[in-house]
Amino acid sequence: MTLDLVLIGFGNVAQRFAALLDEQRDALARDHDLRVRIVGIATRRHGCAHGSRAVSALRRDHGRVHGPAVAGPHVLSFLREALKRSAAAAQQRRLVVVETTTLDIERGEPATSHIRVALGGGAHAVTANKGPVACAYGALARAAARADRRFLFEGAVMDGVPIFNLVRETLPAVRVIGFRGVVNSTTNFMLTAMEKGRGFDEALAEMQQRGIAEADASLDIDGWDAAAKAAALANVLLQANITPRDVDRRGIAPHTGRLARRAKSAGRRLKLVASARRDRRRIVARVALEELSGDDLLAGVEGQQNALILETDLLEEIAIVQRSGGLTQTAYALLADVITIARDLTAPRARRRSPTAAPRSRTP
């Protein structure tokens, strides 16, 4: 089977994804009978390319696509044209739009529009952008169901750690009723560093230098990134219909270092914890500093590590820990979603998985 991909956004994650496709070409063919072709790329800074130009652009000038710079409506125009050019692949369910543009915490745009147009044009949609899942999951899941296409987003939370796949694929008849976790690498690194006496600005600068912090670092330190992840998790796992604005949010500040050191001296740890739980018919979600006992699993999460604890009805608590994260892990999440689509297409029709059901009413 051959899947055709259109990449919307070609920054560090998408470039690593393209390289990973090349590195895994033989394994994909051998293990999954899968061949993947990149047939189009749209970038904000370096223009757009269709067909063979897109493929060749991956191998020169460090991912630069030669052409006029594009943004906003022009990217949508390119996407619509790409969908028309690949109409045959779309009709055969072999077209996938991979969306990796920058997070917009307010509305999840332009990623949400890109995904909506992709699904409307008969393509599957895959993203590592948490914005669409945090801000418009219900509408996009319903659009995917109407189009009979997949909308997948494993890279939206904790890079390539299979959180959404874990629940969707391996926990039949299990209901998630809540979660709590450390899901922002930047603030967890900073808290660990400040416990050891390093300054707030110094720790943040290191995360920026490593490329871990968001382009707008206030999204990390003010808790917005964690709030977006909490909303995404609640929307998918708890059938909520919330946005980051519905999450009670607190971040960290320079004085937090003193609190972290005081907690550590008392055998406790200060962590920025994202959580959500169903309270009768409401979903209560928050991001806040919590002083945890030393034997709490989340208390042992160091540096850039993340962890998530799912509370379930039948299996009680399930924990998953991410010991390391980065571009390769996020790129792998995109690859895993593409493989999921390929598996769907080769499975007998009776066994094909439908898109995740979406909530029908808002649960603030």
Short mmCIF file of C-alpha atoms in Angstrom, two decimals:
data_model
loop_
_atom_site.label_atom_id
_atom_site.label_comp_id
_atom_site.label_asym_id
_atom_site.label_seq_id
_atom_site.Cartn_x
_atom_site.Cartn_y
_atom_site.Cartn_z
CA MET A 1 0.00 0.00 0.00
CA THR A 2 1.12 3.54 -0.73
CA LEU A 3 0.03 6.53 1.35
CA ASP A 4 0.46 10.05 -0.03
CA LEU A 5 1.27 12.76 2.51
CA VAL A 6 0.77 16.52 2.39
CA LEU A 7 2.80 18.30 5.07
CA ILE A 8 1.39 21.56 6.43
CA GLY A 9 4.27 23.12 8.32
CA PHE A 10 7.87 22.07 7.84
CA GLY A 11 9.70 23.10 10.99
CA ASN A 12 11.89 20.94 13.20
CA VAL A 13 9.24 18.30 13.96
CA ALA A 14 8.13 17.86 10.36
CA GLN A 15 11.70 17.74 9.09
CA ARG A 16 12.54 15.05 11.63
CA PHE A 17 9.38 13.18 10.61
CA ALA A 18 10.43 13.30 6.94
CA ALA A 19 13.87 12.01 7.86
CA LEU A 20 12.31 9.26 10.00
CA LEU A 21 10.20 8.12 7.05
CA ASP A 22 13.40 7.77 5.07
CA GLU A 23 15.20 5.93 7.88
CA GLN A 24 12.29 3.52 8.39
CA ARG A 25 11.51 2.93 4.70
CA ASP A 26 12.67 -0.68 4.67
CA ALA A 27 11.01 -1.53 7.99
CA LEU A 28 7.72 0.02 6.88
CA ALA A 29 7.75 -2.04 3.70
CA ARG A 30 8.78 -5.23 5.46
CA ASP A 31 6.62 -5.04 8.58
CA HIS A 32 3.59 -3.13 7.32
CA ASP A 33 3.68 -3.48 3.53
CA LEU A 34 3.64 0.31 3.50
CA ARG A 35 5.22 2.87 1.20
CA VAL A 36 4.90 6.57 2.00
CA ARG A 37 5.32 9.45 -0.45
CA ILE A 38 5.44 13.14 0.39
CA VAL A 39 3.52 14.84 -2.41
CA GLY A 40 3.21 18.38 -1.04
CA ILE A 41 4.68 20.76 1.53
CA ALA A 42 3.54 24.16 2.76
CA THR A 43 5.82 26.27 4.93
CA ARG A 44 5.30 29.66 6.51
CA ARG A 45 8.77 30.98 5.70
CA HIS A 46 9.93 29.22 2.56
CA GLY A 47 6.88 28.75 0.38
CA CYS A 48 5.05 25.70 -0.96
CA ALA A 49 5.89 22.80 -3.21
CA HIS A 50 3.87 20.11 -4.97
CA GLY A 51 4.95 16.69 -6.19
CA SER A 52 8.58 15.87 -6.85
CA ARG A 53 9.67 19.37 -5.86
CA ALA A 54 8.49 18.66 -2.33
CA VAL A 55 10.46 15.42 -2.13
CA SER A 56 13.65 16.94 -3.49
CA ALA A 57 13.32 19.91 -1.13
CA LEU A 58 13.74 17.54 1.81
CA ARG A 59 17.28 16.75 0.63
CA ARG A 60 18.64 20.20 0.02
CA ASP A 61 19.08 23.44 1.87
CA HIS A 62 18.14 21.83 5.22
CA GLY A 63 14.48 21.53 4.36
CA ARG A 64 14.01 24.85 2.61
CA VAL A 65 11.25 24.83 0.02
CA HIS A 66 11.94 27.38 -2.67
CA GLY A 67 9.00 29.59 -3.54
CA PRO A 68 7.15 32.64 -2.29
CA ALA A 69 6.50 32.78 1.44
CA VAL A 70 2.96 31.83 2.38
CA ALA A 71 0.78 32.33 5.43
CA GLY A 72 -2.80 32.28 6.59
CA PRO A 73 -5.32 31.98 3.73
CA HIS A 74 -2.53 31.18 1.26
CA VAL A 75 -1.74 27.96 3.10
CA LEU A 76 -5.41 27.01 2.92
CA SER A 77 -5.39 27.76 -0.80
CA PHE A 78 -2.35 25.54 -1.22
CA LEU A 79 -4.02 22.79 0.80
CA ARG A 80 -7.20 22.92 -1.25
CA GLU A 81 -5.12 22.73 -4.44
CA ALA A 82 -3.12 19.82 -3.05
CA LEU A 83 -6.35 17.99 -2.21
CA LYS A 84 -7.57 18.50 -5.78
CA ARG A 85 -4.29 17.24 -7.22
CA SER A 86 -4.50 14.16 -5.01
CA ALA A 87 -8.22 13.55 -5.50
CA ALA A 88 -7.66 9.98 -6.68
CA ALA A 89 -5.64 9.11 -3.56
CA ALA A 90 -8.24 10.82 -1.37
CA GLN A 91 -11.04 8.81 -2.96
CA GLN A 92 -9.06 5.64 -2.31
CA ARG A 93 -8.54 6.73 1.34
CA ARG A 94 -4.77 6.92 0.78
CA LEU A 95 -4.24 10.66 1.36
CA VAL A 96 -3.02 11.98 4.72
CA VAL A 97 -2.51 15.60 5.73
CA VAL A 98 0.15 15.96 8.43
CA GLU A 99 -0.28 19.24 10.35
CA THR A 100 2.60 20.58 12.46
CA THR A 101 2.12 24.35 12.58
CA THR A 102 2.74 26.46 15.68
CA LEU A 103 0.37 26.28 18.66
CA ASP A 104 -2.22 29.02 19.02
CA ILE A 105 -3.54 28.79 22.55
CA GLU A 106 -6.56 31.01 21.93
CA ARG A 107 -8.41 29.20 19.12
CA GLY A 108 -6.20 26.36 17.95
CA GLU A 109 -5.78 28.12 14.62
CA PRO A 110 -4.66 27.87 11.88
CA ALA A 111 -4.26 24.17 12.60
CA THR A 112 -7.97 23.61 13.23
CA SER A 113 -8.89 25.08 9.84
CA HIS A 114 -6.19 23.01 8.12
CA ILE A 115 -7.59 19.81 9.64
CA ARG A 116 -11.19 20.74 8.85
CA VAL A 117 -10.30 21.41 5.19
CA ALA A 118 -8.28 18.18 4.99
CA LEU A 119 -11.17 16.07 6.28
CA GLY A 120 -13.61 17.89 4.00
CA GLY A 121 -11.37 17.06 1.06
CA GLY A 122 -11.34 13.34 1.79
CA ALA A 123 -7.94 13.16 3.53
CA HIS A 124 -7.11 11.68 6.89
CA ALA A 125 -5.62 14.22 9.32
CA VAL A 126 -2.68 13.70 11.66
CA THR A 127 -1.25 16.38 13.94
CA ALA A 128 1.28 16.90 16.71
CA ASN A 129 -0.37 20.24 17.51
CA LYS A 130 -2.33 20.17 20.76
CA GLY A 131 -4.38 23.25 19.77
CA PRO A 132 -7.03 21.52 17.63
CA VAL A 133 -7.60 18.79 20.23
CA ALA A 134 -7.71 21.31 23.08
CA CYS A 135 -9.90 23.89 21.34
CA ALA A 136 -12.06 22.07 18.78
CA TYR A 137 -11.89 18.34 19.39
CA GLY A 138 -15.63 17.69 19.33
CA ALA A 139 -16.23 19.47 16.02
CA LEU A 140 -13.21 17.86 14.36
CA ALA A 141 -14.07 14.37 15.62
CA ARG A 142 -17.59 14.75 14.23
CA ALA A 143 -16.18 16.01 10.92
CA ALA A 144 -13.92 12.95 10.76
CA ALA A 145 -16.86 10.65 11.47
CA ARG A 146 -18.95 12.29 8.72
CA ALA A 147 -16.08 11.98 6.25
CA ASP A 148 -15.27 8.41 7.36
CA ARG A 149 -11.65 9.45 7.81
CA ARG A 150 -9.25 9.38 10.75
CA PHE A 151 -8.26 12.35 12.91
CA LEU A 152 -5.25 11.28 14.99
CA PHE A 153 -3.02 13.26 17.35
CA GLU A 154 -0.77 10.99 19.41
CA GLY A 155 1.98 13.62 19.49
CA ALA A 156 -0.22 16.27 21.12
CA VAL A 157 0.65 15.19 24.68
CA MET A 158 3.91 13.64 25.94
CA ASP A 159 5.50 13.39 22.49
CA GLY A 160 5.34 9.81 21.20
CA VAL A 161 4.22 8.11 24.41
CA PRO A 162 1.05 6.21 23.40
CA ILE A 163 -1.51 7.76 25.73
CA PHE A 164 -4.47 8.02 23.37
CA ASN A 165 -3.56 4.76 21.61
CA LEU A 166 -3.31 3.03 24.98
CA VAL A 167 -6.89 3.86 25.85
CA ARG A 168 -8.36 3.53 22.35
CA GLU A 169 -6.65 0.30 21.32
CA THR A 170 -5.90 -1.68 24.49
CA LEU A 171 -8.48 -0.79 27.16
CA PRO A 172 -11.84 -2.00 25.85
CA ALA A 173 -14.71 -1.58 28.32
CA VAL A 174 -12.52 0.51 30.63
CA ARG A 175 -13.72 4.02 31.45
CA VAL A 176 -11.25 6.76 32.38
CA ILE A 177 -12.77 8.86 35.17
CA GLY A 178 -9.86 11.20 35.86
CA PHE A 179 -6.16 11.86 35.46
CA ARG A 180 -3.27 13.77 36.99
CA GLY A 181 0.18 14.28 35.62
CA VAL A 182 3.31 16.30 35.04
CA VAL A 183 3.03 17.09 31.33
CA ASN A 184 5.20 20.17 30.71
CA SER A 185 8.90 19.43 30.33
CA THR A 186 10.10 23.02 30.59
CA THR A 187 8.54 23.80 33.96
CA ASN A 188 9.47 20.41 35.40
CA PHE A 189 13.10 20.94 34.40
CA MET A 190 13.01 24.43 35.92
CA LEU A 191 11.52 23.19 39.20
CA THR A 192 14.18 20.47 39.44
CA ALA A 193 16.93 22.99 38.65
CA MET A 194 15.63 25.55 41.15
CA GLU A 195 15.53 22.88 43.87
CA LYS A 196 19.31 22.67 43.37
CA GLY A 197 19.76 26.41 43.69
CA ARG A 198 19.76 27.50 40.07
CA GLY A 199 17.94 30.68 39.13
CA PHE A 200 14.60 30.94 37.34
CA ASP A 201 15.98 32.84 34.33
CA GLU A 202 19.01 30.57 34.02
CA ALA A 203 16.88 27.41 33.97
CA LEU A 204 14.45 28.88 31.45
CA ALA A 205 17.31 30.03 29.20
CA GLU A 206 18.66 26.47 29.10
CA MET A 207 15.28 25.11 28.01
CA GLN A 208 15.11 27.76 25.29
CA GLN A 209 18.63 26.97 24.16
CA ARG A 210 17.79 23.26 23.90
CA GLY A 211 14.68 24.06 21.87
CA ILE A 212 12.39 22.46 24.47
CA ALA A 213 10.54 25.59 25.60
CA GLU A 214 7.69 26.89 23.45
CA ALA A 215 8.58 29.65 20.98
CA ASP A 216 6.66 31.92 23.36
CA ALA A 217 8.06 30.73 26.70
CA SER A 218 5.19 32.33 28.61
CA LEU A 219 3.01 29.47 27.36
CA ASP A 220 5.15 27.15 29.49
CA ILE A 221 5.80 29.20 32.61
CA ASP A 222 2.26 30.61 32.85
CA GLY A 223 0.78 27.12 32.58
CA TRP A 224 -0.92 27.53 29.20
CA ASP A 225 0.85 24.58 27.57
CA ALA A 226 -0.14 22.32 30.46
CA ALA A 227 -3.69 23.71 30.34
CA ALA A 228 -3.92 22.92 26.62
CA LYS A 229 -2.74 19.37 27.29
CA ALA A 230 -5.19 19.01 30.18
CA ALA A 231 -8.02 20.17 27.90
CA ALA A 232 -6.92 17.77 25.15
CA LEU A 233 -6.76 14.83 27.55
CA ALA A 234 -10.12 15.71 29.10
CA ASN A 235 -11.80 16.11 25.73
CA VAL A 236 -10.61 12.75 24.43
CA LEU A 237 -10.47 10.58 27.56
CA LEU A 238 -13.33 12.06 29.59
CA GLN A 239 -15.63 13.07 26.71
CA ALA A 240 -15.45 16.69 27.84
CA ASN A 241 -15.95 19.67 25.59
CA ILE A 242 -13.65 22.25 27.12
CA THR A 243 -10.87 24.55 25.98
CA PRO A 244 -7.72 25.74 27.78
CA ARG A 245 -9.73 28.75 28.97
CA ASP A 246 -11.93 26.39 31.00
CA VAL A 247 -8.91 25.02 32.90
CA ASP A 248 -8.21 26.64 36.27
CA ARG A 249 -4.60 27.59 35.61
CA ARG A 250 -1.57 28.60 37.65
CA GLY A 251 2.05 28.69 36.51
CA ILE A 252 5.48 29.21 38.05
CA ALA A 253 7.42 32.38 38.84
CA PRO A 254 10.87 33.37 40.16
CA HIS A 255 9.75 33.02 43.79
CA THR A 256 8.70 29.40 43.08
CA GLY A 257 12.33 28.34 43.51
CA ARG A 258 12.20 29.19 47.22
CA LEU A 259 9.04 27.11 47.61
CA ALA A 260 10.59 24.19 45.73
CA ARG A 261 13.69 24.21 47.94
CA ARG A 262 11.60 24.41 51.10
CA ALA A 263 9.49 21.43 49.99
CA LYS A 264 12.60 19.42 49.08
CA SER A 265 14.16 20.05 52.50
CA ALA A 266 10.98 18.62 54.06
CA GLY A 267 11.17 15.44 51.98
CA ARG A 268 8.48 16.62 49.57
CA ARG A 269 8.52 17.84 45.96
CA LEU A 270 6.85 20.81 44.30
CA LYS A 271 5.38 19.94 40.89
CA LEU A 272 3.17 21.66 38.33
CA VAL A 273 0.34 19.13 38.09
CA ALA A 274 -2.32 19.02 35.37
CA SER A 275 -5.46 17.16 36.36
CA ALA A 276 -9.09 16.64 35.47
CA ARG A 277 -11.95 14.66 36.89
CA ARG A 278 -15.63 14.26 36.33
CA ASP A 279 -17.67 15.87 39.12
CA ARG A 280 -21.20 14.63 38.47
CA ARG A 281 -21.96 16.13 35.04
CA ARG A 282 -19.08 18.65 35.06
CA ILE A 283 -15.44 18.22 34.14
CA VAL A 284 -13.20 20.00 36.64
CA ALA A 285 -9.74 20.60 35.15
CA ARG A 286 -6.82 22.52 36.59
CA VAL A 287 -3.10 23.22 36.38
CA ALA A 288 -1.50 24.15 39.69
CA LEU A 289 1.60 23.81 41.81
CA GLU A 290 1.21 20.94 44.24
CA GLU A 291 3.48 19.94 47.08
CA LEU A 292 3.63 16.14 46.80
CA SER A 293 4.74 13.54 49.30
CA GLY A 294 8.00 11.83 48.47
CA ASP A 295 6.32 8.50 47.67
CA ASP A 296 3.97 10.02 45.06
CA LEU A 297 4.93 8.72 41.62
CA LEU A 298 4.75 12.26 40.21
CA ALA A 299 7.20 13.46 42.87
CA GLY A 300 9.92 11.27 41.34
CA VAL A 301 9.65 12.78 37.86
CA GLU A 302 12.93 14.63 37.29
CA GLY A 303 14.13 17.22 34.80
CA GLN A 304 12.43 16.94 31.41
CA GLN A 305 10.61 13.75 32.35
CA ASN A 306 6.81 13.63 32.23
CA ALA A 307 4.28 11.24 33.76
CA LEU A 308 0.55 10.71 33.62
CA ILE A 309 -1.67 8.69 35.97
CA LEU A 310 -5.05 7.59 34.62
CA GLU A 311 -7.80 6.80 37.11
CA THR A 312 -10.13 4.15 35.69
CA ASP A 313 -13.27 2.36 36.81
CA LEU A 314 -12.06 -1.22 36.36
CA LEU A 315 -8.25 -1.11 36.56
CA GLU A 316 -7.99 1.66 39.15
CA GLU A 317 -4.76 3.62 38.46
CA ILE A 318 -2.56 3.19 35.39
CA ALA A 319 0.66 5.21 35.15
CA ILE A 320 2.84 5.95 32.17
CA VAL A 321 6.23 7.69 32.47
CA GLN A 322 8.21 9.44 29.76
CA ARG A 323 11.91 9.29 30.65
CA SER A 324 13.03 11.34 27.65
CA GLY A 325 11.41 13.41 24.93
CA GLY A 326 12.39 15.40 21.90
CA LEU A 327 12.06 15.74 18.16
CA THR A 328 12.46 12.05 17.40
CA GLN A 329 9.77 11.08 19.91
CA THR A 330 7.32 13.63 18.52
CA ALA A 331 8.13 12.61 14.94
CA TYR A 332 7.55 9.00 15.93
CA ALA A 333 4.05 9.92 17.15
CA LEU A 334 3.24 11.17 13.64
CA LEU A 335 4.67 7.97 12.16
CA ALA A 336 2.63 5.82 14.55
CA ASP A 337 -0.55 7.63 13.51
CA VAL A 338 0.26 7.11 9.83
CA ILE A 339 0.79 3.40 10.48
CA THR A 340 -2.56 3.26 12.32
CA ILE A 341 -4.26 4.65 9.21
CA ALA A 342 -2.50 2.08 7.02
CA ARG A 343 -3.61 -0.73 9.31
CA ASP A 344 -7.19 0.47 9.09
CA LEU A 345 -7.08 0.40 5.32
CA THR A 346 -5.74 -3.14 5.14
CA ALA A 347 -8.05 -4.56 7.84
CA PRO A 348 -11.30 -6.28 6.86
CA ARG A 349 -14.06 -3.67 6.75
CA ALA A 350 -15.87 -5.17 9.74
CA ARG A 351 -12.73 -4.64 11.84
CA ARG A 352 -11.94 -1.09 10.78
CA ARG A 353 -11.90 1.35 13.66
CA SER A 354 -14.14 4.35 13.37
CA PRO A 355 -12.90 7.80 14.45
CA THR A 356 -13.11 8.48 18.16
CA ALA A 357 -16.64 9.48 19.15
CA ALA A 358 -17.05 13.13 20.04
CA PRO A 359 -19.13 14.69 22.78
CA ARG A 360 -22.42 16.18 21.69
CA SER A 361 -22.86 18.87 24.28
CA ARG A 362 -20.60 21.36 25.98
CA THR A 363 -19.40 20.46 29.47
CA PRO A 364 -17.81 23.57 30.97
#
